[in-house]
Short mmCIF file of C-alpha atoms in Angstrom, two decimals:
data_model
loop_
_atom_site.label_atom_id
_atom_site.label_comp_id
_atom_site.label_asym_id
_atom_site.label_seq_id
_atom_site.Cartn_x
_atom_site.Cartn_y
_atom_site.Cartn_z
CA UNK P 1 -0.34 -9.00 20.87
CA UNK P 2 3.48 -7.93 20.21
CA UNK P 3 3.23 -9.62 17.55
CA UNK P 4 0.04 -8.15 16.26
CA UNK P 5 1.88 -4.94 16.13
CA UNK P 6 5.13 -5.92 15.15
CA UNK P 7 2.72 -7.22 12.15
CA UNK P 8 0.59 -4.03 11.98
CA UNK P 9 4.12 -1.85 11.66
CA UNK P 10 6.25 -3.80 8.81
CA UNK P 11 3.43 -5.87 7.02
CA UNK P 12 3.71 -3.80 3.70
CA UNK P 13 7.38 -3.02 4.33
CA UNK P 14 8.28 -6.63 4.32
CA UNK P 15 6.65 -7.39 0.78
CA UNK P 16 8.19 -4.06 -0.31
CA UNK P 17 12.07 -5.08 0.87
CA UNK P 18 11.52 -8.82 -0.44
CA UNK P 19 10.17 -7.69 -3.81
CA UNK P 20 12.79 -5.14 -4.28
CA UNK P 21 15.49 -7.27 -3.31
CA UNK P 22 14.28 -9.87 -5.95
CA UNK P 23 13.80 -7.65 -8.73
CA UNK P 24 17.66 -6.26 -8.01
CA UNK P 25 18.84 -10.23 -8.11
CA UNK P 26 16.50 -11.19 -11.28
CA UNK P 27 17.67 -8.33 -13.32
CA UNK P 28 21.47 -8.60 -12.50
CA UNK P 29 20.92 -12.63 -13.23
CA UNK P 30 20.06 -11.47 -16.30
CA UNK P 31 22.25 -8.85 -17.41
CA UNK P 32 24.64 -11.24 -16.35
CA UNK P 33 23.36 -13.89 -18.83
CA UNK P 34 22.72 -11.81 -21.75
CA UNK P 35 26.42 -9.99 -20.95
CA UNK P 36 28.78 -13.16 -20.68
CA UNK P 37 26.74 -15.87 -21.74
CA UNK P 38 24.90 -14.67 -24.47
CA UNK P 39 21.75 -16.12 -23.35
CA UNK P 40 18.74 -14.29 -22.48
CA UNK P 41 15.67 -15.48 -19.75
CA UNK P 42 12.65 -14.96 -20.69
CA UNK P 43 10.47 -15.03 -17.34
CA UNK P 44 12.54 -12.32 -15.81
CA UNK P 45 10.78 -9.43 -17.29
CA UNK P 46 7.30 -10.73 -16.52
CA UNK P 47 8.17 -11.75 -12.71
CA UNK P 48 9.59 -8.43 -12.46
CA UNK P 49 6.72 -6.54 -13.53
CA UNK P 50 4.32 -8.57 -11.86
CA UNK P 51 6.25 -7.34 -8.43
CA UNK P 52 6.60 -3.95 -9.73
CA UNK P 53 2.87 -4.01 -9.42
CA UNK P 54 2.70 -5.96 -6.23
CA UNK P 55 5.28 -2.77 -5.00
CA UNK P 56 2.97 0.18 -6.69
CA UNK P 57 -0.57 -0.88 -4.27
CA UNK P 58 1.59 -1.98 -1.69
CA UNK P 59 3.23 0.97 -1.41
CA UNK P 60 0.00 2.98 -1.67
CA UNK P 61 -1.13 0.87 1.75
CA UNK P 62 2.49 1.74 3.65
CA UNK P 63 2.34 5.62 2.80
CA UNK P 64 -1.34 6.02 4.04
CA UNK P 65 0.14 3.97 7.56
CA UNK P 66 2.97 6.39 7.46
CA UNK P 67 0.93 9.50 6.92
CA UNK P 68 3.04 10.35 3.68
CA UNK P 69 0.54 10.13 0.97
CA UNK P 70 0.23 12.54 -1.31
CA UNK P 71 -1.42 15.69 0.27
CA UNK P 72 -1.68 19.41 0.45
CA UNK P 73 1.42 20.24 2.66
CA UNK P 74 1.67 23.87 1.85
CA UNK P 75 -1.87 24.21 3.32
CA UNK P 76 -1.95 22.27 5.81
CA UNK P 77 1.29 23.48 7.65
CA UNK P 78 -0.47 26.84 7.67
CA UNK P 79 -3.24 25.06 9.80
CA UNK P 80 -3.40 24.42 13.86
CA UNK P 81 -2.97 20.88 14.94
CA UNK P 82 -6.72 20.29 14.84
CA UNK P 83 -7.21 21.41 11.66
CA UNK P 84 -4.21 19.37 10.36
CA UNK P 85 -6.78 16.29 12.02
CA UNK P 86 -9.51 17.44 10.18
CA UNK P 87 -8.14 17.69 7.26
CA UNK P 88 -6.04 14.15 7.69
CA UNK P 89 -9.57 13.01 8.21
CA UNK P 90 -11.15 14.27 5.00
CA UNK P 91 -8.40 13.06 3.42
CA UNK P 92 -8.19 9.70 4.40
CA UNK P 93 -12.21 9.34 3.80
CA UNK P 94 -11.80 10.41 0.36
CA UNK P 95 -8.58 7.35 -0.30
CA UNK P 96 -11.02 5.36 1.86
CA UNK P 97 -14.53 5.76 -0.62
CA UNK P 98 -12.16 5.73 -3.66
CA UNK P 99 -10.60 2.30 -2.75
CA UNK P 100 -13.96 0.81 -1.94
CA UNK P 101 -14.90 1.57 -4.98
CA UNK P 102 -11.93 -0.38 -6.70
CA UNK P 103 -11.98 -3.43 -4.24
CA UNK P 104 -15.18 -5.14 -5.64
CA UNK P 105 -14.15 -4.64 -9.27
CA UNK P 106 -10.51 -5.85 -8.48
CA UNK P 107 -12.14 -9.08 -7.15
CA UNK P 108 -14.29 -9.78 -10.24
CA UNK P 109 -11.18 -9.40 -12.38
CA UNK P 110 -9.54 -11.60 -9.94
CA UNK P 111 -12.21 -14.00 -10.61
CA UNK P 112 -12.35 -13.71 -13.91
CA UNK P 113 -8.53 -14.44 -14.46
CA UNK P 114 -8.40 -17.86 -12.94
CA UNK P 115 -8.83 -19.26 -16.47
CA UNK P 116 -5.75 -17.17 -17.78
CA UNK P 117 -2.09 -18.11 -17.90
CA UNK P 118 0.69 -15.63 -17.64
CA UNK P 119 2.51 -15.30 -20.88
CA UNK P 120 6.09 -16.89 -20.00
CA UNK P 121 5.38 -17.81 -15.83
CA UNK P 122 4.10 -21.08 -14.49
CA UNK P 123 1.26 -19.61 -12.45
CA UNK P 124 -2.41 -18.22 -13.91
CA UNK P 125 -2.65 -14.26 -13.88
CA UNK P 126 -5.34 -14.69 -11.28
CA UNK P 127 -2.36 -14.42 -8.69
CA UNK P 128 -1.41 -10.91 -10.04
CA UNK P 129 -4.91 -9.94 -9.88
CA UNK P 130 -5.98 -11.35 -6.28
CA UNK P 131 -2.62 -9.61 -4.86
CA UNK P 132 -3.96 -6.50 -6.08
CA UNK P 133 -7.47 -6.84 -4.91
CA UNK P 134 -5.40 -7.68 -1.67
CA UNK P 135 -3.47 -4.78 -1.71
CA UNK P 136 -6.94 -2.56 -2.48
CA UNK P 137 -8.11 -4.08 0.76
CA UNK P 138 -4.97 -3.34 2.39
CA UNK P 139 -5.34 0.60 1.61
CA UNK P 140 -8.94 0.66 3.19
CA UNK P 141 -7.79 -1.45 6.28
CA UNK P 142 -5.12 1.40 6.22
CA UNK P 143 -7.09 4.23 5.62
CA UNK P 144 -9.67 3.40 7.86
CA UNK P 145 -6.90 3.53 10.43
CA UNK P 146 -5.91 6.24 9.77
CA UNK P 147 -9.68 7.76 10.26
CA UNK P 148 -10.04 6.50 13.35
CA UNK P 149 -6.58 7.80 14.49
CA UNK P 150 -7.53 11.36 13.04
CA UNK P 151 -10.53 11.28 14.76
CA UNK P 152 -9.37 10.24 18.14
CA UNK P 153 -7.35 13.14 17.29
CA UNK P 154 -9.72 15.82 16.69
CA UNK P 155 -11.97 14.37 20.03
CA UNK P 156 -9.04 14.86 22.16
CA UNK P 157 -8.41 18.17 21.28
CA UNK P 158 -11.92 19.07 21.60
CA UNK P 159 -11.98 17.53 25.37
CA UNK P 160 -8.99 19.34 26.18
CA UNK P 161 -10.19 22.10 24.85
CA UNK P 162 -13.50 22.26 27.36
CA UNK P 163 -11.40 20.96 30.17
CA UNK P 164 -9.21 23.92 29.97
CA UNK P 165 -12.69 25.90 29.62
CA UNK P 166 -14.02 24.56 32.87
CA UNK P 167 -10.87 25.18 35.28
#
């Protein structure tokens, strides 16, 4: 169960941190080349787009766990704590439908790329394309945690609010 929720916490961050960290030591391998041995590498551009891409949904998924996604701050500081739920909520439904929407798509492009090669890397394009329909599916698992956190949320206010009511 630790585990679980060591897992639940740094999933996203640990693709994000590894596909940084190799897009730093692929580009200065070839800078390096091209600078003082006149030689350029061809696959390094295309590897690191393909993780730039990997980075973009992933990071998507890890701001929707972190509560950071794009939102109407200015608003919704003006708002009590259960309206900041509520609107959290709505929110988080509306990422929630919209990725939904993209995940069945995602994996018929996925499926349709199995046949295709990537220009200069040894592996077909359907890997690019499965690790995005993975990362749609990663932003609902994420937004639909983020619902049900928001709505414990707004419940527990609302049972406070009667118990305080009642005494």
């Amino acid at each position: 169960m630790k585990a679980l929720k060591w897992l639940d916490k740094y999933f996203e961050i640990i693709y994000l941190v590894l596909a940084l960290a190799a897009i730093v030591v692929i580009m200065t391998t070839q800078i390096i080349c091209r600078k003082f041995f006149d030689v350029s590498l061809a696959w390094t551009e295309e590897c690191c787009r393909h993780l730039f891409i990997g980075m973009g949904i992933w990071g998507i998924a890890l701001t929707i766990r972190e509560n950071s996604a794009i939102k109407f701050d200015l608003i919704v500081d003006f708002l009590p704590s259960k309206g900041k739920a509520i609107f959290g909520l709505v929110a988080n439904l509306i990422m929630l439908s919209f990725f939904s929407c993209l995940l069945v798509p995602s994996y018929n492009v996925y499926l349709s790329m199995k046949a295709t090669s990537a220009t200069v890397m040894p592996y077909n394009m359907d890997l690019v394309y499965g690790f995005l329909a993975l990362g749609f599916f990663m932003v609902i698992v994420r937004s639909f945690q983020m619902c049900v956190i928001n709505s414990k949320k707004i419940l527990s206010k609302r049972n406070g609010e009667q118990e305080v009511e009642k005494q």
